[in-house]
Amino acid sequence: MAKKREPQEYTTDPAAQQMLIRAEELGVQTAFTRADDMVPCNIGGAGMCCKQCGMGPCRLTKDGQVGICGATIDTIQARNLTRAIAAGAAAHSDHGRDMAFLLKATANGEAEGYYIRDVAKLRMVAGYYDIPVEGRSPEEIANDLADFYIAQFGQQRGEVLPVRRATKKRQQLWRERGVVPRGVDREVVEALHRTHIGDDQDAEHILEHAIRTALADGWAGSMIATDISDILFGTPAPILGQANLGVIKEDMVNVIVHGHEPSLSEMIVAASQDPEIIAYARAAGAKGVNLSGICCTANEILMRQGIPAAGNFLHQELAIMTGAVEAMVVDVQCIMQALVGLAQNFHTQIITTSPKVRIKGATHIEFEEHKALTIAKQILKTAIDNFKNRDKSKTYIPQVREDLIPGFSHEYINYMLGGSYRASFRPLNDAIMAGRIRGVAAIVGCNNPRSSQDYLHNLVTKELLKQDVLIVQTGCGAIASAKLGLMLGEAGLSEVGPGLREVCETVGIPPVLHMGSCVDNTRILTVLTQMAETGGLGDDIDQIPAVGLAPEWMSEKALAIATYCVASGAYVIFGGASPVSGMPDRVADSDIVLRYISQGWEERYGGKLEFIADPQEMIKATLAHIDKKRAALGLPEYDPTRFGRSGDSKMLQIEALPLEKKREAIYGAAV
Ligand code: SF4
Ligand code: MSK
């Protein structure tokens, strides 16, 4: 059994630390303590265990050893990794499919409570696929777009059309390599087929299909999900929000929405503001209904409606332990089965809503788009009815919360850099070319109780900010920075290098931009593509001084995201353990797959995937890659001493000077 850790070793978040002390007092288990008790299997962890058929499981631990069928270690590792990527792609894409059906129902007036909020985005997206827009109603366009998107999942031949949104060069490369997805479902199914016993037994060949499957996620399934969420619920723009457990309110009915899909949560937001529901809550003795979110559902409603985030992945159990949550409403993905058992210690009801997800012991109120508002009200009334069962002696809400400004969609970034008339990525590219911004890092992904919650996210983020690296974030990584206060303009700027600080002050942005949920990593693909197309930073993503990081990854979706980013040309660094680490100290050739997804993929796609556990090494590798790309573009070497003499901080210093010194400081000694 691993050593049991102290609360401050489990997490760097002060609210979470308080709740873990509370867990100890109450004698309840959490993912943190279960991680201590669960010793990972080092053979499976290294990707060297195969259970693809009933002759196994075959655990390969010696040089030259093969499975009963003769499968080698690299074949087994490639199959395991590809299956994980296929599962991640399936999860994102099934979410995208549901959104497409919701768009269809909305267009046909069959989805109670939904309407098309962002007609401009609808017209723009329809335009990508040559769907006629002029003289047509939003509903007509939406109906065609929904049909088109639904067909992308089941398409059997040809190419999924959203790949058109990549750079021309990248599309050409994918075609040459034979990895353009034909249809989303086809690639996922083929990944499962190829990895069945007795099929594809060439590790590199298997991994090329992993690329194709991941591309079906990033450039189709997830991109479709993001597009439709924006069309139906509005393209995000900056809005004030809050994050951490302190958003839970003592005197209100607390409802937490958790999971990923915005379809139900947006309707719960609408229902919570309904006078009938507010009156119902007041009649129950509460001041009203207080909604908050966990995981990516939190990100969806935070960036559009400013609904607070109670926390990221590892906060789901801690939120219940406040004893003040009447209902936790879950849809799909990242929902721990442990919630139900934990909730039995309190009065919290766990309400499952997806036809795909049930948890034994949970209340199931199935979501149905045709009567979504009615169902959302029913869920809220169930929560309100539960308010009377709250045991005040068991209530403990840590008073820790932080403000943030989320909502940096790629559309808004374009707008903020150039206004309505000259929306452009030009200023960002110019700042990178000048060296004011050294490069860009996307720090995304989950929490993992095997490391200290938020520690790696925040350490890497803070160090890169000091090095003038602009950070964009999604998923649980974004919530980690939000809780730390890095997503508020000025508050975050004290941590930032001089050049980046000047840019943030000029444009009026925080140094860490919250770009949304896990499926919204496609927004990052769009930003990188637009940067490449703007000019000055090469003509494709692999030339941009940018790196993707997931320091605390845990889900299969993270592996799918990593792989589509690599295939799009990005260098991706994952922290924690590698699922294909092999055991090079014991089995000489057990790192074939590890080398292929790094050097092999870099040769083929210009991007690579590496697992680096040490955060300092992660930072070093990020900066080295950014500097290498800068040098390849012929950009000036990064030099922090060149900048920092303009901007708000300088003006404040100048303000404090006597008049003659002021003049000198502004115009120089010669004046
Ligand atoms: Fe063993 Fe081969 Fe079956 Fe895998 S597929 S469990 S290696 S016999
Ligand atoms: S919710 S996939 S823990 S980021 Fe998207 Fe967070 Fe990872 Fe789930």
PDB file of C-alpha atoms in Angstrom, residues 86-244:
ATOM      1  CA  ALA A  86     -11.025   5.508 -29.836  1.00  0.00           C
ATOM      2  CA  ALA A  87     -12.964   5.599 -26.543  1.00  0.00           C
ATOM      3  CA  GLY A  88     -12.062   9.248 -26.032  1.00  0.00           C
ATOM      4  CA  ALA A  89     -13.020  10.110 -29.597  1.00  0.00           C
ATOM      5  CA  ALA A  90     -16.295   8.216 -29.153  1.00  0.00           C
ATOM      6  CA  ALA A  91     -17.177  10.134 -25.983  1.00  0.00           C
ATOM      7  CA  HIS A  92     -16.569  13.550 -27.528  1.00  0.00           C
ATOM      8  CA  SER A  93     -18.206  12.624 -30.789  1.00  0.00           C
ATOM      9  CA  ASP A  94     -21.311  11.102 -29.268  1.00  0.00           C
ATOM     10  CA  HIS A  95     -21.696  14.395 -27.424  1.00  0.00           C
ATOM     11  CA  GLY A  96     -21.378  16.149 -30.808  1.00  0.00           C
ATOM     12  CA  ARG A  97     -23.991  13.844 -32.335  1.00  0.00           C
ATOM     13  CA  ASP A  98     -26.476  14.600 -29.547  1.00  0.00           C
ATOM     14  CA  MET A  99     -25.925  18.304 -30.109  1.00  0.00           C
ATOM     15  CA  ALA A 100     -26.644  17.827 -33.825  1.00  0.00           C
ATOM     16  CA  PHE A 101     -29.930  16.082 -33.027  1.00  0.00           C
ATOM     17  CA  LEU A 102     -30.784  18.886 -30.624  1.00  0.00           C
ATOM     18  CA  LEU A 103     -30.095  21.459 -33.353  1.00  0.00           C
ATOM     19  CA  LYS A 104     -32.382  19.537 -35.713  1.00  0.00           C
ATOM     20  CA  ALA A 105     -35.163  19.402 -33.112  1.00  0.00           C
ATOM     21  CA  THR A 106     -34.743  23.112 -32.364  1.00  0.00           C
ATOM     22  CA  ALA A 107     -34.857  24.005 -36.059  1.00  0.00           C
ATOM     23  CA  ASN A 108     -38.129  22.105 -36.361  1.00  0.00           C
ATOM     24  CA  GLY A 109     -39.710  23.658 -33.280  1.00  0.00           C
ATOM     25  CA  GLU A 110     -39.675  20.339 -31.453  1.00  0.00           C
ATOM     26  CA  ALA A 111     -37.284  21.251 -28.630  1.00  0.00           C
ATOM     27  CA  GLU A 112     -39.093  22.975 -25.784  1.00  0.00           C
ATOM     28  CA  GLY A 113     -37.214  25.978 -24.467  1.00  0.00           C
ATOM     29  CA  TYR A 114     -34.393  26.006 -27.025  1.00  0.00           C
ATOM     30  CA  TYR A 115     -33.872  28.574 -29.724  1.00  0.00           C
ATOM     31  CA  ILE A 116     -31.081  29.718 -31.987  1.00  0.00           C
ATOM     32  CA  ARG A 117     -29.192  32.361 -30.065  1.00  0.00           C
ATOM     33  CA  ASP A 118     -26.258  33.013 -32.366  1.00  0.00           C
ATOM     34  CA  VAL A 119     -27.531  33.458 -35.903  1.00  0.00           C
ATOM     35  CA  ALA A 120     -24.232  35.019 -37.044  1.00  0.00           C
ATOM     36  CA  LYS A 121     -22.321  31.896 -36.042  1.00  0.00           C
ATOM     37  CA  LEU A 122     -24.967  29.682 -37.650  1.00  0.00           C
ATOM     38  CA  ARG A 123     -24.540  31.535 -40.946  1.00  0.00           C
ATOM     39  CA  MET A 124     -20.764  31.451 -40.699  1.00  0.00           C
ATOM     40  CA  VAL A 125     -20.630  27.709 -39.970  1.00  0.00           C
ATOM     41  CA  ALA A 126     -23.177  26.934 -42.705  1.00  0.00           C
ATOM     42  CA  GLY A 127     -20.946  28.901 -45.077  1.00  0.00           C
ATOM     43  CA  TYR A 128     -18.024  26.531 -44.428  1.00  0.00           C
ATOM     44  CA  TYR A 129     -20.068  23.748 -46.013  1.00  0.00           C
ATOM     45  CA  ASP A 130     -21.723  25.719 -48.816  1.00  0.00           C
ATOM     46  CA  ILE A 131     -25.143  25.526 -47.156  1.00  0.00           C
ATOM     47  CA  PRO A 132     -27.145  28.431 -48.669  1.00  0.00           C
ATOM     48  CA  VAL A 133     -27.872  31.203 -46.169  1.00  0.00           C
ATOM     49  CA  GLU A 134     -29.141  34.197 -48.132  1.00  0.00           C
ATOM     50  CA  GLY A 135     -32.872  34.785 -47.912  1.00  0.00           C
ATOM     51  CA  ARG A 136     -33.355  31.815 -45.592  1.00  0.00           C
ATOM     52  CA  SER A 137     -34.616  31.753 -42.017  1.00  0.00           C
ATOM     53  CA  PRO A 138     -32.244  30.649 -39.229  1.00  0.00           C
ATOM     54  CA  GLU A 139     -34.418  27.571 -38.764  1.00  0.00           C
ATOM     55  CA  GLU A 140     -34.077  26.545 -42.414  1.00  0.00           C
ATOM     56  CA  ILE A 141     -30.306  26.969 -42.287  1.00  0.00           C
ATOM     57  CA  ALA A 142     -30.096  25.163 -38.931  1.00  0.00           C
ATOM     58  CA  ASN A 143     -32.134  22.261 -40.272  1.00  0.00           C
ATOM     59  CA  ASP A 144     -29.733  21.795 -43.181  1.00  0.00           C
ATOM     60  CA  LEU A 145     -26.681  22.209 -40.984  1.00  0.00           C
ATOM     61  CA  ALA A 146     -28.060  19.646 -38.510  1.00  0.00           C
ATOM     62  CA  ASP A 147     -28.677  17.130 -41.317  1.00  0.00           C
ATOM     63  CA  PHE A 148     -25.216  17.756 -42.675  1.00  0.00           C
ATOM     64  CA  TYR A 149     -23.584  17.323 -39.275  1.00  0.00           C
ATOM     65  CA  ILE A 150     -25.604  14.202 -38.415  1.00  0.00           C
ATOM     66  CA  ALA A 151     -24.431  12.688 -41.713  1.00  0.00           C
ATOM     67  CA  GLN A 152     -20.768  13.325 -40.811  1.00  0.00           C
ATOM     68  CA  PHE A 153     -21.001  10.675 -38.105  1.00  0.00           C
ATOM     69  CA  GLY A 154     -22.329   7.898 -40.321  1.00  0.00           C
ATOM     70  CA  GLN A 155     -20.520   8.867 -43.525  1.00  0.00           C
ATOM     71  CA  GLN A 156     -18.774   5.846 -45.030  1.00  0.00           C
ATOM     72  CA  ARG A 157     -16.584   7.245 -47.808  1.00  0.00           C
ATOM     73  CA  GLY A 158     -14.798  10.436 -48.735  1.00  0.00           C
ATOM     74  CA  GLU A 159     -13.696  12.962 -46.129  1.00  0.00           C
ATOM     75  CA  VAL A 160     -15.390  14.522 -43.121  1.00  0.00           C
ATOM     76  CA  LEU A 161     -15.854  18.075 -44.340  1.00  0.00           C
ATOM     77  CA  PRO A 162     -14.854  20.085 -41.256  1.00  0.00           C
ATOM     78  CA  VAL A 163     -11.230  19.219 -42.157  1.00  0.00           C
ATOM     79  CA  ARG A 164     -11.659  22.026 -44.690  1.00  0.00           C
ATOM     80  CA  ARG A 165     -11.138  24.355 -41.764  1.00  0.00           C
ATOM     81  CA  ALA A 166      -7.505  23.252 -41.357  1.00  0.00           C
ATOM     82  CA  THR A 167      -4.741  24.981 -43.322  1.00  0.00           C
ATOM     83  CA  LYS A 168      -4.470  23.888 -46.953  1.00  0.00           C
ATOM     84  CA  LYS A 169      -0.999  22.525 -46.242  1.00  0.00           C
ATOM     85  CA  ARG A 170      -2.208  20.400 -43.349  1.00  0.00           C
ATOM     86  CA  GLN A 171      -5.116  18.994 -45.373  1.00  0.00           C
ATOM     87  CA  GLN A 172      -2.652  18.039 -48.088  1.00  0.00           C
ATOM     88  CA  LEU A 173      -0.368  16.332 -45.566  1.00  0.00           C
ATOM     89  CA  TRP A 174      -3.256  14.315 -44.120  1.00  0.00           C
ATOM     90  CA  ARG A 175      -4.279  13.252 -47.616  1.00  0.00           C
ATOM     91  CA  GLU A 176      -0.748  12.160 -48.466  1.00  0.00           C
ATOM     92  CA  ARG A 177      -0.543  10.161 -45.247  1.00  0.00           C
ATOM     93  CA  GLY A 178      -3.985   8.644 -45.834  1.00  0.00           C
ATOM     94  CA  VAL A 179      -5.397   9.740 -42.480  1.00  0.00           C
ATOM     95  CA  VAL A 180      -8.276  12.058 -43.395  1.00  0.00           C
ATOM     96  CA  PRO A 181     -11.264  10.585 -41.527  1.00  0.00           C
ATOM     97  CA  ARG A 182     -13.997   9.197 -43.752  1.00  0.00           C
ATOM     98  CA  GLY A 183     -16.746   9.339 -41.147  1.00  0.00           C
ATOM     99  CA  VAL A 184     -16.596   9.703 -37.375  1.00  0.00           C
ATOM    100  CA  ASP A 185     -18.263   6.407 -36.506  1.00  0.00           C
ATOM    101  CA  ARG A 186     -16.357   4.524 -39.205  1.00  0.00           C
ATOM    102  CA  GLU A 187     -12.972   5.457 -37.745  1.00  0.00           C
ATOM    103  CA  VAL A 188     -13.979   4.542 -34.186  1.00  0.00           C
ATOM    104  CA  VAL A 189     -15.423   1.211 -35.319  1.00  0.00           C
ATOM    105  CA  GLU A 190     -12.359   0.473 -37.420  1.00  0.00           C
ATOM    106  CA  ALA A 191     -10.094   1.240 -34.455  1.00  0.00           C
ATOM    107  CA  LEU A 192     -11.948  -1.401 -32.442  1.00  0.00           C
ATOM    108  CA  HIS A 193     -11.885  -3.852 -35.349  1.00  0.00           C
ATOM    109  CA  ARG A 194      -8.178  -3.418 -36.046  1.00  0.00           C
ATOM    110  CA  THR A 195      -7.298  -3.985 -32.400  1.00  0.00           C
ATOM    111  CA  HIS A 196      -9.358  -7.177 -32.062  1.00  0.00           C
ATOM    112  CA  ILE A 197      -7.299 -10.352 -31.745  1.00  0.00           C
ATOM    113  CA  GLY A 198      -5.765 -11.427 -35.001  1.00  0.00           C
ATOM    114  CA  ASP A 199      -6.134  -8.142 -36.894  1.00  0.00           C
ATOM    115  CA  ASP A 200      -3.650  -5.317 -37.341  1.00  0.00           C
ATOM    116  CA  GLN A 201      -0.338  -6.468 -35.847  1.00  0.00           C
ATOM    117  CA  ASP A 202       2.043  -3.756 -36.949  1.00  0.00           C
ATOM    118  CA  ALA A 203       2.343  -1.156 -34.200  1.00  0.00           C
ATOM    119  CA  GLU A 204       3.032   1.768 -36.523  1.00  0.00           C
ATOM    120  CA  HIS A 205       0.171   0.822 -38.815  1.00  0.00           C
ATOM    121  CA  ILE A 206      -2.182   0.610 -35.824  1.00  0.00           C
ATOM    122  CA  LEU A 207      -1.004   3.989 -34.541  1.00  0.00           C
ATOM    123  CA  GLU A 208      -1.641   5.638 -37.897  1.00  0.00           C
ATOM    124  CA  HIS A 209      -5.252   4.615 -37.520  1.00  0.00           C
ATOM    125  CA  ALA A 210      -5.180   6.114 -34.033  1.00  0.00           C
ATOM    126  CA  ILE A 211      -4.268   9.387 -35.755  1.00  0.00           C
ATOM    127  CA  ARG A 212      -7.193   9.068 -38.150  1.00  0.00           C
ATOM    128  CA  THR A 213      -9.593   8.262 -35.307  1.00  0.00           C
ATOM    129  CA  ALA A 214      -8.374  11.213 -33.241  1.00  0.00           C
ATOM    130  CA  LEU A 215      -8.714  13.534 -36.233  1.00  0.00           C
ATOM    131  CA  ALA A 216     -12.329  12.397 -36.516  1.00  0.00           C
ATOM    132  CA  ASP A 217     -12.733  13.659 -32.959  1.00  0.00           C
ATOM    133  CA  GLY A 218     -10.876  16.984 -33.192  1.00  0.00           C
ATOM    134  CA  TRP A 219     -11.834  18.067 -36.682  1.00  0.00           C
ATOM    135  CA  ALA A 220     -15.355  16.617 -36.639  1.00  0.00           C
ATOM    136  CA  GLY A 221     -17.042  15.248 -33.476  1.00  0.00           C
ATOM    137  CA  SER A 222     -15.738  17.811 -30.985  1.00  0.00           C
ATOM    138  CA  MET A 223     -15.756  20.664 -33.475  1.00  0.00           C
ATOM    139  CA  ILE A 224     -19.396  19.915 -34.259  1.00  0.00           C
ATOM    140  CA  ALA A 225     -20.210  19.940 -30.517  1.00  0.00           C
ATOM    141  CA  THR A 226     -18.584  23.344 -30.046  1.00  0.00           C
ATOM    142  CA  ASP A 227     -20.196  24.862 -33.153  1.00  0.00           C
ATOM    143  CA  ILE A 228     -23.696  23.788 -32.170  1.00  0.00           C
ATOM    144  CA  SER A 229     -23.309  24.787 -28.516  1.00  0.00           C
ATOM    145  CA  ASP A 230     -22.382  28.274 -29.697  1.00  0.00           C
ATOM    146  CA  ILE A 231     -25.258  28.420 -32.177  1.00  0.00           C
ATOM    147  CA  LEU A 232     -27.832  27.313 -29.591  1.00  0.00           C
ATOM    148  CA  PHE A 233     -26.487  28.907 -26.433  1.00  0.00           C
ATOM    149  CA  GLY A 234     -24.367  31.778 -27.725  1.00  0.00           C
ATOM    150  CA  THR A 235     -20.710  32.139 -28.627  1.00  0.00           C
ATOM    151  CA  PRO A 236     -18.856  32.904 -25.398  1.00  0.00           C
ATOM    152  CA  ALA A 237     -17.569  36.389 -24.672  1.00  0.00           C
ATOM    153  CA  PRO A 238     -15.955  37.631 -21.450  1.00  0.00           C
ATOM    154  CA  ILE A 239     -18.252  37.550 -18.456  1.00  0.00           C
ATOM    155  CA  LEU A 240     -17.647  37.725 -14.719  1.00  0.00           C
ATOM    156  CA  GLY A 241     -17.758  34.419 -12.874  1.00  0.00           C
ATOM    157  CA  GLN A 242     -16.546  32.753  -9.694  1.00  0.00           C
ATOM    158  CA  ALA A 243     -14.881  29.467  -8.908  1.00  0.00           C
ATOM    159  CA  ASN A 244     -14.416  27.163  -5.936  1.00  0.00           C
TER     160      ASN A 244
END
